[in-house]
Amino acid sequence: MSFYFILSSNILALIAGFFLDSIIGDPRWGAHPVRLIGKVILLGERLFYGKKGSFAGGVLLLMFTVAAVAGSYLLILALAWKISHILYIVISTLGVWTALSVKDMKVQVSRVADALESDDLSLARQSLALLVSRDTQKMERSKIVASAIETVGENFTDAVFSPVFYALFLGGFGAVLFKAVSTLDSMVGYRNDRYERFGTASARADDVLGFIPARLSVIPVMLGAATAGESPNGAWRAYYRYRKSHASPNSGHG
């Protein structure tokens, strides 16, 4: 398998996967790959949490999830390659598609914006609750707007740019690998009594994979600003000013 074929296959899978997600959105079937990843993580948590949720147990969870999800998908890609190069690209495309959340994020945020334009704060709070984990029932208009903007910024990196970044270099496998680690972080990467130690390995793995994409994500934001008739320089200045304002190594960047 030549380097140029791999690169061209990755680009084709990326374009096709992005197109599918932009038009169709997330698949609605019960066996959606992200739901399967979640079930693998829950299984791993039952196997490795133990009595107190040690750091070592969290490392085992990380290894178990990556091996089960990314390893299985890589095996499927290898089998597809032996059968047909076209099938290989199709399977890689499906991996990219399921790792992205372009349309669904746009639809959900648009519902919040439409409700705000109609001055329906109750509906805006309900719509925002589908996007964020915090309590939205008593949020004022300004807080709703700020929360919606914040979740778009965060999810742009996690649900769009990072999967695209890894898909470009590693095809569907890269997108699925990132999605597995990102899902791990979203499920166990919390600083609370239960996950303080157990979720550390998953949180750090997500930080490592997100390090470069978070810092490059300002480029499409600047391009988007230019396309919308806004100031790319303004986008850069905002990024540069606030990039270190968050305790997370990546959240202020991406």
Tab-separated table of C-alpha atoms in Angstrom:
chain	number	residue	atom	x	y	z
A	1	MET	CA	0.000	0.000	0.000
A	2	SER	CA	1.739	3.166	-1.172
A	3	PHE	CA	1.881	6.399	0.769
A	4	TYR	CA	0.076	8.275	-2.006
A	5	PHE	CA	-2.745	5.754	-2.121
A	6	ILE	CA	-3.173	5.955	1.643
A	7	LEU	CA	-3.195	9.765	1.544
A	8	SER	CA	-5.655	9.906	-1.360
A	9	SER	CA	-7.862	7.297	0.366
A	10	ASN	CA	-7.829	9.339	3.563
A	11	ILE	CA	-8.786	12.504	1.676
A	12	LEU	CA	-11.602	10.730	-0.154
A	13	ALA	CA	-12.906	9.210	3.094
A	14	LEU	CA	-12.664	12.583	4.819
A	15	ILE	CA	-14.569	14.421	2.085
A	16	ALA	CA	-17.229	11.720	1.803
A	17	GLY	CA	-17.595	11.351	5.579
A	18	PHE	CA	-17.866	15.101	6.086
A	19	PHE	CA	-20.451	15.288	3.285
A	20	LEU	CA	-22.543	12.493	4.844
A	21	ASP	CA	-22.480	14.096	8.267
A	22	SER	CA	-23.288	17.556	6.888
A	23	ILE	CA	-26.277	16.230	4.931
A	24	ILE	CA	-27.582	13.340	7.045
A	25	GLY	CA	-26.138	14.016	10.482
A	26	ASP	CA	-25.559	11.354	13.106
A	27	PRO	CA	-26.999	7.918	12.293
A	28	ARG	CA	-30.121	7.255	14.366
A	29	TRP	CA	-29.935	3.476	14.613
A	30	GLY	CA	-29.609	1.889	18.048
A	31	ALA	CA	-26.166	0.449	17.311
A	32	HIS	CA	-24.597	3.840	16.566
A	33	PRO	CA	-20.807	3.399	16.932
A	34	VAL	CA	-20.564	6.126	19.591
A	35	ARG	CA	-23.188	4.325	21.662
A	36	LEU	CA	-21.179	1.131	21.248
A	37	ILE	CA	-18.066	3.001	22.424
A	38	GLY	CA	-20.039	4.117	25.467
A	39	LYS	CA	-21.037	0.525	26.233
A	40	VAL	CA	-17.408	-0.612	25.926
A	41	ILE	CA	-16.391	2.114	28.388
A	42	LEU	CA	-19.115	1.111	30.855
A	43	LEU	CA	-17.957	-2.496	30.619
A	44	GLY	CA	-14.360	-1.436	31.176
A	45	GLU	CA	-15.389	0.665	34.169
A	46	ARG	CA	-17.108	-2.341	35.753
A	47	LEU	CA	-14.030	-4.470	35.108
A	48	PHE	CA	-11.319	-2.083	36.304
A	49	TYR	CA	-12.825	0.397	38.752
A	50	GLY	CA	-12.439	-1.838	41.790
A	51	LYS	CA	-13.335	-0.398	45.185
A	52	LYS	CA	-11.810	3.068	44.960
A	53	GLY	CA	-11.093	3.727	41.287
A	54	SER	CA	-7.304	3.808	41.186
A	55	PHE	CA	-5.111	5.522	38.598
A	56	ALA	CA	-3.844	2.099	37.489
A	57	GLY	CA	-7.417	0.957	36.928
A	58	GLY	CA	-7.995	4.047	34.791
A	59	VAL	CA	-4.934	3.195	32.691
A	60	LEU	CA	-6.351	-0.285	32.134
A	61	LEU	CA	-9.692	1.255	31.132
A	62	LEU	CA	-7.932	3.480	28.598
A	63	MET	CA	-5.969	0.554	27.135
A	64	PHE	CA	-9.052	-1.686	27.088
A	65	THR	CA	-11.207	0.912	25.316
A	66	VAL	CA	-8.601	1.824	22.705
A	67	ALA	CA	-7.840	-1.829	22.001
A	68	ALA	CA	-11.504	-2.822	21.794
A	69	VAL	CA	-12.686	0.132	19.700
A	70	ALA	CA	-9.736	1.287	17.586
A	71	GLY	CA	-8.196	-2.193	17.413
A	72	SER	CA	-11.429	-3.792	16.196
A	73	TYR	CA	-11.974	-1.046	13.638
A	74	LEU	CA	-8.393	-1.404	12.377
A	75	LEU	CA	-8.963	-5.137	11.921
A	76	ILE	CA	-12.124	-4.418	9.933
A	77	LEU	CA	-10.174	-1.977	7.749
A	78	ALA	CA	-7.460	-4.575	7.156
A	79	LEU	CA	-10.030	-7.188	6.123
A	80	ALA	CA	-11.756	-4.661	3.865
A	81	TRP	CA	-8.411	-3.880	2.206
A	82	LYS	CA	-7.891	-7.566	1.377
A	83	ILE	CA	-11.346	-7.767	-0.186
A	84	SER	CA	-11.421	-4.501	-2.131
A	85	HIS	CA	-9.707	-1.120	-2.099
A	86	ILE	CA	-13.097	0.490	-2.673
A	87	LEU	CA	-14.536	-1.329	0.341
A	88	TYR	CA	-11.575	-0.066	2.368
A	89	ILE	CA	-12.437	3.536	1.443
A	90	VAL	CA	-16.125	2.927	2.223
A	91	ILE	CA	-15.345	1.553	5.691
A	92	SER	CA	-12.953	4.449	6.314
A	93	THR	CA	-15.676	6.894	5.209
A	94	LEU	CA	-18.136	5.379	7.684
A	95	GLY	CA	-15.569	5.840	10.455
A	96	VAL	CA	-15.170	9.527	9.621
A	97	TRP	CA	-18.922	10.020	9.352
A	98	THR	CA	-19.693	8.578	12.773
A	99	ALA	CA	-16.892	10.571	14.463
A	100	LEU	CA	-18.227	13.936	13.248
A	101	SER	CA	-21.174	15.960	14.560
A	102	VAL	CA	-21.462	18.844	12.120
A	103	LYS	CA	-25.153	18.839	11.264
A	104	ASP	CA	-26.454	17.847	14.705
A	105	MET	CA	-24.486	20.595	16.436
A	106	LYS	CA	-25.706	23.158	13.902
A	107	VAL	CA	-29.324	22.050	14.288
A	108	GLN	CA	-29.252	22.111	18.090
A	109	VAL	CA	-27.563	25.523	18.322
A	110	SER	CA	-29.929	26.938	15.688
A	111	ARG	CA	-32.878	25.900	17.875
A	112	VAL	CA	-31.420	27.900	20.763
A	113	ALA	CA	-30.856	30.920	18.485
A	114	ASP	CA	-34.363	30.706	16.990
A	115	ALA	CA	-35.924	30.516	20.454
A	116	LEU	CA	-33.942	33.572	21.569
A	117	GLU	CA	-35.007	35.508	18.490
A	118	SER	CA	-38.619	34.693	19.386
A	119	ASP	CA	-37.977	35.762	23.006
A	120	ASP	CA	-38.974	32.263	24.146
A	121	LEU	CA	-36.503	31.810	26.999
A	122	SER	CA	-38.208	28.638	28.193
A	123	LEU	CA	-37.684	26.929	24.837
A	124	ALA	CA	-34.146	28.322	24.610
A	125	ARG	CA	-33.312	26.788	28.003
A	126	GLN	CA	-34.805	23.445	26.970
A	127	SER	CA	-32.861	23.442	23.703
A	128	LEU	CA	-29.629	24.438	25.434
A	129	ALA	CA	-30.072	21.618	27.953
A	130	LEU	CA	-29.552	19.171	25.071
A	131	LEU	CA	-26.130	20.702	24.449
A	132	VAL	CA	-24.670	21.264	27.912
A	133	SER	CA	-24.500	19.269	31.132
A	134	ARG	CA	-25.200	22.229	33.442
A	135	ASP	CA	-28.614	23.250	34.793
A	136	THR	CA	-30.266	25.646	32.343
A	137	GLN	CA	-33.680	26.059	34.015
A	138	LYS	CA	-32.962	29.451	35.574
A	139	MET	CA	-30.523	30.874	33.029
A	140	GLU	CA	-30.996	34.457	31.906
A	141	ARG	CA	-30.730	35.434	28.245
A	142	SER	CA	-27.085	36.563	28.454
A	143	LYS	CA	-26.056	33.311	30.145
A	144	ILE	CA	-27.886	31.252	27.524
A	145	VAL	CA	-26.062	33.103	24.745
A	146	ALA	CA	-22.687	32.702	26.475
A	147	SER	CA	-23.284	28.986	27.118
A	148	ALA	CA	-24.323	28.359	23.512
A	149	ILE	CA	-21.225	30.131	22.177
A	150	GLU	CA	-19.026	28.239	24.633
A	151	THR	CA	-20.388	24.837	23.675
A	152	VAL	CA	-20.012	25.605	19.957
A	153	GLY	CA	-16.389	26.577	20.518
A	154	GLU	CA	-15.666	23.456	22.542
A	155	ASN	CA	-17.541	21.073	20.276
A	156	PHE	CA	-16.048	22.560	17.132
A	157	THR	CA	-12.662	21.231	18.224
A	158	ASP	CA	-13.851	17.940	19.750
A	159	ALA	CA	-16.602	17.022	17.308
A	160	VAL	CA	-15.402	18.568	14.047
A	161	PHE	CA	-11.828	19.777	13.707
A	162	SER	CA	-9.983	17.086	15.703
A	163	PRO	CA	-11.677	14.152	13.916
A	164	VAL	CA	-10.971	15.892	10.592
A	165	PHE	CA	-7.332	16.428	11.594
A	166	TYR	CA	-6.752	12.770	12.468
A	167	ALA	CA	-8.772	11.505	9.521
A	168	LEU	CA	-6.506	13.456	7.163
A	169	PHE	CA	-3.438	11.554	8.361
A	170	LEU	CA	-4.935	8.237	9.504
A	171	GLY	CA	-8.245	7.988	7.680
A	172	GLY	CA	-11.280	6.575	9.431
A	173	PHE	CA	-9.010	4.862	11.954
A	174	GLY	CA	-7.688	8.222	13.159
A	175	ALA	CA	-11.187	9.643	13.502
A	176	VAL	CA	-12.411	6.590	15.422
A	177	LEU	CA	-9.339	6.544	17.663
A	178	PHE	CA	-9.867	10.192	18.596
A	179	LYS	CA	-13.599	9.615	19.151
A	180	ALA	CA	-12.894	6.695	21.484
A	181	VAL	CA	-10.540	8.762	23.642
A	182	SER	CA	-12.806	11.832	23.525
A	183	THR	CA	-15.797	9.736	24.618
A	184	LEU	CA	-13.708	8.278	27.431
A	185	ASP	CA	-12.863	11.776	28.639
A	186	SER	CA	-16.512	12.859	28.478
A	187	MET	CA	-17.572	9.857	30.576
A	188	VAL	CA	-14.827	9.490	33.187
A	189	GLY	CA	-12.587	12.554	32.862
A	190	TYR	CA	-14.073	14.431	35.809
A	191	ARG	CA	-12.458	15.833	38.923
A	192	ASN	CA	-14.885	14.461	41.472
A	193	ASP	CA	-14.820	11.819	44.171
A	194	ARG	CA	-15.525	8.969	41.796
A	195	TYR	CA	-13.227	9.831	38.887
A	196	GLU	CA	-10.460	12.000	40.385
A	197	ARG	CA	-7.872	9.220	39.992
A	198	PHE	CA	-9.689	6.710	37.789
A	199	GLY	CA	-10.361	9.225	35.004
A	200	THR	CA	-6.948	10.881	34.994
A	201	ALA	CA	-5.389	8.680	32.294
A	202	SER	CA	-8.345	9.202	29.952
A	203	ALA	CA	-8.339	12.971	30.542
A	204	ARG	CA	-4.596	13.211	29.868
A	205	ALA	CA	-4.902	11.061	26.724
A	206	ASP	CA	-7.602	13.430	25.459
A	207	ASP	CA	-5.327	16.386	26.242
A	208	VAL	CA	-2.488	14.796	24.243
A	209	LEU	CA	-4.632	14.002	21.186
A	210	GLY	CA	-6.291	17.413	21.323
A	211	PHE	CA	-3.089	19.411	21.790
A	212	ILE	CA	-2.257	20.108	18.128
A	213	PRO	CA	-5.835	20.348	16.754
A	214	ALA	CA	-6.812	22.816	19.499
A	215	ARG	CA	-3.972	25.124	18.510
A	216	LEU	CA	-4.675	24.830	14.795
A	217	SER	CA	-8.432	25.316	15.168
A	218	VAL	CA	-7.985	29.101	15.069
A	219	ILE	CA	-7.191	28.794	11.340
A	220	PRO	CA	-10.667	27.621	10.214
A	221	VAL	CA	-12.200	30.083	12.698
A	222	MET	CA	-10.317	32.925	11.000
A	223	LEU	CA	-11.353	31.621	7.577
A	224	GLY	CA	-14.946	31.412	8.783
A	225	ALA	CA	-14.771	34.987	10.027
A	226	ALA	CA	-13.512	36.151	6.640
A	227	THR	CA	-16.264	34.214	4.841
A	228	ALA	CA	-18.917	35.759	7.096
A	229	GLY	CA	-17.611	39.255	6.463
A	230	GLU	CA	-16.117	39.550	9.942
A	231	SER	CA	-12.531	40.288	10.944
A	232	PRO	CA	-10.008	37.409	10.809
A	233	ASN	CA	-7.577	39.625	12.712
A	234	GLY	CA	-10.198	40.087	15.411
A	235	ALA	CA	-10.594	36.314	15.681
A	236	TRP	CA	-6.824	35.944	16.009
A	237	ARG	CA	-6.570	38.660	18.649
A	238	ALA	CA	-9.340	37.057	20.704
A	239	TYR	CA	-7.629	33.684	20.417
A	240	TYR	CA	-4.227	35.067	21.358
A	241	ARG	CA	-5.580	37.029	24.305
A	242	TYR	CA	-7.636	34.238	25.868
A	243	ARG	CA	-5.764	31.078	24.807
A	244	LYS	CA	-4.229	30.583	28.277
A	245	SER	CA	-7.233	31.716	30.299
A	246	HIS	CA	-8.565	28.202	30.956
A	247	ALA	CA	-7.087	25.694	33.389
A	248	SER	CA	-7.273	22.996	30.717
A	249	PRO	CA	-4.221	22.868	28.424
A	250	ASN	CA	-6.453	22.900	25.333
A	251	SER	CA	-9.812	24.511	26.152
A	252	GLY	CA	-8.542	28.069	25.882
A	253	HIS	CA	-7.003	27.322	22.495
A	254	GLY	CA	-9.766	25.365	20.822
